[in-house]
Amino acid sequence: MFSSVFKIKTLQLLFLCLFLLTVTAGTTAHENGAAPKPFVGILNITEYRVQLRCEVRGVSPKPRVEWRDSDGNILRAEEPQVSHRDGRYDITLLTTVTRTNTNLFHCVATQEEIGHVTEEEILVPDQLFESCDGVAVIVSVLASGFSVTIFASLLLFSACIKCC
């Protein structure tokens, strides 16, 4: 009984922390419009594939946003979702990846007009590429949240173990 209550409280605290970090980071665009590091995360897990999400918010001029593998190769991605308000752009780019030698992927935002490039990486745990039908999880992983990244990865791994 105590361990299940502890697990629930721990999960509630994790999601609260992730929400607060996401809201806080989402409101901090650079004054000159230069893109801050993108927000990257795992959006969905399907059999042998993981869908990744990259968000660049509140930037001007409009950046080119790309997903790359650890060798720097540009990955296929869905059409970017772009919104424009008050001269600033919000861009979301999704890609679906399979297991690689490193499972390390980078979201790169390039603003050629001002000579600015920024990127963030995400390491996808091997276990997420195992068969795990029906698990859909949204986890925001922030550039400054390395420990959050590890904890979220462990949470996703435990979710996969439960469904398999």
CSV table of N, CA, C and O in Angstrom, one decimal, residues 49-53 65-69 72-80 93-98 105-106:
chain,number,residue,atom,x,y,z
A,49,ARG,N,9.6,2.1,-33.3
A,49,ARG,CA,9.7,3.5,-33.7
A,49,ARG,C,9.4,4.5,-32.5
A,49,ARG,O,8.5,4.2,-31.7
A,50,VAL,N,10.1,5.6,-32.5
A,50,VAL,CA,9.8,6.7,-31.5
A,50,VAL,C,9.6,8.0,-32.3
A,50,VAL,O,10.4,8.4,-33.1
A,51,GLN,N,8.5,8.7,-32.0
A,51,GLN,CA,8.2,10.0,-32.6
A,51,GLN,C,8.8,11.1,-31.7
A,51,GLN,O,8.5,11.1,-30.5
A,52,LEU,N,9.6,11.9,-32.3
A,52,LEU,CA,10.2,13.0,-31.5
A,52,LEU,C,9.6,14.4,-31.9
A,52,LEU,O,9.2,14.5,-33.1
A,53,ARG,N,9.6,15.3,-31.0
A,53,ARG,CA,9.0,16.6,-31.2
A,53,ARG,C,10.1,17.6,-30.9
A,53,ARG,O,10.8,17.5,-29.9
A,65,VAL,N,14.1,24.8,-39.3
A,65,VAL,CA,14.2,23.8,-38.2
A,65,VAL,C,14.4,22.4,-38.8
A,65,VAL,O,13.6,22.1,-39.7
A,66,GLU,N,15.3,21.7,-38.3
A,66,GLU,CA,15.6,20.3,-38.9
A,66,GLU,C,16.0,19.4,-37.8
A,66,GLU,O,16.5,19.7,-36.7
A,67,TRP,N,15.6,18.1,-38.0
A,67,TRP,CA,16.1,17.0,-37.1
A,67,TRP,C,17.3,16.4,-37.8
A,67,TRP,O,17.3,16.2,-39.1
A,68,ARG,N,18.3,16.1,-37.1
A,68,ARG,CA,19.6,15.4,-37.6
A,68,ARG,C,19.9,14.2,-36.7
A,68,ARG,O,19.6,14.2,-35.5
A,69,ASP,N,20.6,13.3,-37.3
A,69,ASP,CA,21.1,12.2,-36.5
A,69,ASP,C,22.5,12.5,-36.0
A,69,ASP,O,23.0,13.7,-36.2
A,72,GLY,N,25.0,14.1,-38.3
A,72,GLY,CA,24.7,15.3,-38.9
A,72,GLY,C,23.8,15.2,-40.1
A,72,GLY,O,23.5,16.2,-40.8
A,73,ASN,N,23.4,14.0,-40.5
A,73,ASN,CA,22.5,13.8,-41.6
A,73,ASN,C,21.1,14.3,-41.3
A,73,ASN,O,20.6,14.1,-40.2
A,74,ILE,N,20.5,15.1,-42.2
A,74,ILE,CA,19.1,15.6,-42.0
A,74,ILE,C,18.1,14.4,-42.1
A,74,ILE,O,18.2,13.6,-43.0
A,75,LEU,N,17.2,14.3,-41.1
A,75,LEU,CA,16.2,13.3,-41.1
A,75,LEU,C,14.9,13.7,-41.8
A,75,LEU,O,14.6,14.9,-41.7
A,76,ARG,N,14.2,12.8,-42.3
A,76,ARG,CA,12.9,13.1,-42.8
A,76,ARG,C,12.0,13.5,-41.7
A,76,ARG,O,12.1,12.9,-40.6
A,77,ALA,N,11.2,14.5,-41.9
A,77,ALA,CA,10.3,14.9,-40.9
A,77,ALA,C,8.9,15.3,-41.5
A,77,ALA,O,8.8,15.5,-42.7
A,78,GLU,N,7.9,15.4,-40.7
A,78,GLU,CA,6.6,15.9,-41.2
A,78,GLU,C,6.8,17.4,-41.5
A,78,GLU,O,7.8,18.1,-41.2
A,79,GLU,N,5.8,17.9,-42.2
A,79,GLU,CA,5.8,19.3,-42.6
A,79,GLU,C,5.7,20.1,-41.2
A,79,GLU,O,5.0,19.8,-40.3
A,80,PRO,N,6.6,21.2,-41.1
A,80,PRO,CA,6.6,21.9,-39.9
A,80,PRO,C,5.2,22.6,-39.6
A,80,PRO,O,4.6,23.0,-40.5
A,93,LEU,N,8.3,20.7,-35.1
A,93,LEU,CA,8.7,19.8,-36.1
A,93,LEU,C,8.7,18.4,-35.5
A,93,LEU,O,9.4,18.1,-34.5
A,94,LEU,N,8.0,17.4,-36.2
A,94,LEU,CA,8.0,16.0,-35.7
A,94,LEU,C,8.7,15.1,-36.7
A,94,LEU,O,8.7,15.3,-37.9
A,95,THR,N,9.4,14.1,-36.1
A,95,THR,CA,10.0,13.1,-36.9
A,95,THR,C,9.9,11.8,-36.2
A,95,THR,O,9.7,11.8,-35.0
A,96,THR,N,9.9,10.7,-36.9
A,96,THR,CA,9.8,9.4,-36.4
A,96,THR,C,11.2,8.7,-36.6
A,96,THR,O,11.6,8.7,-37.8
A,97,VAL,N,11.8,8.2,-35.6
A,97,VAL,CA,13.1,7.5,-35.7
A,97,VAL,C,13.1,6.1,-35.3
A,97,VAL,O,12.2,5.6,-34.6
A,98,THR,N,14.0,5.4,-35.9
A,98,THR,CA,14.3,4.0,-35.5
A,98,THR,C,15.6,3.9,-34.8
A,98,THR,O,16.4,4.8,-34.8
A,105,PHE,N,19.8,12.1,-31.3
A,105,PHE,CA,19.2,12.9,-32.3
A,105,PHE,C,19.3,14.4,-31.9
A,105,PHE,O,19.2,14.7,-30.7
A,106,HIS,N,19.4,15.3,-32.9
A,106,HIS,CA,19.5,16.7,-32.7
A,106,HIS,C,18.4,17.5,-33.4
A,106,HIS,O,18.2,17.2,-34.6
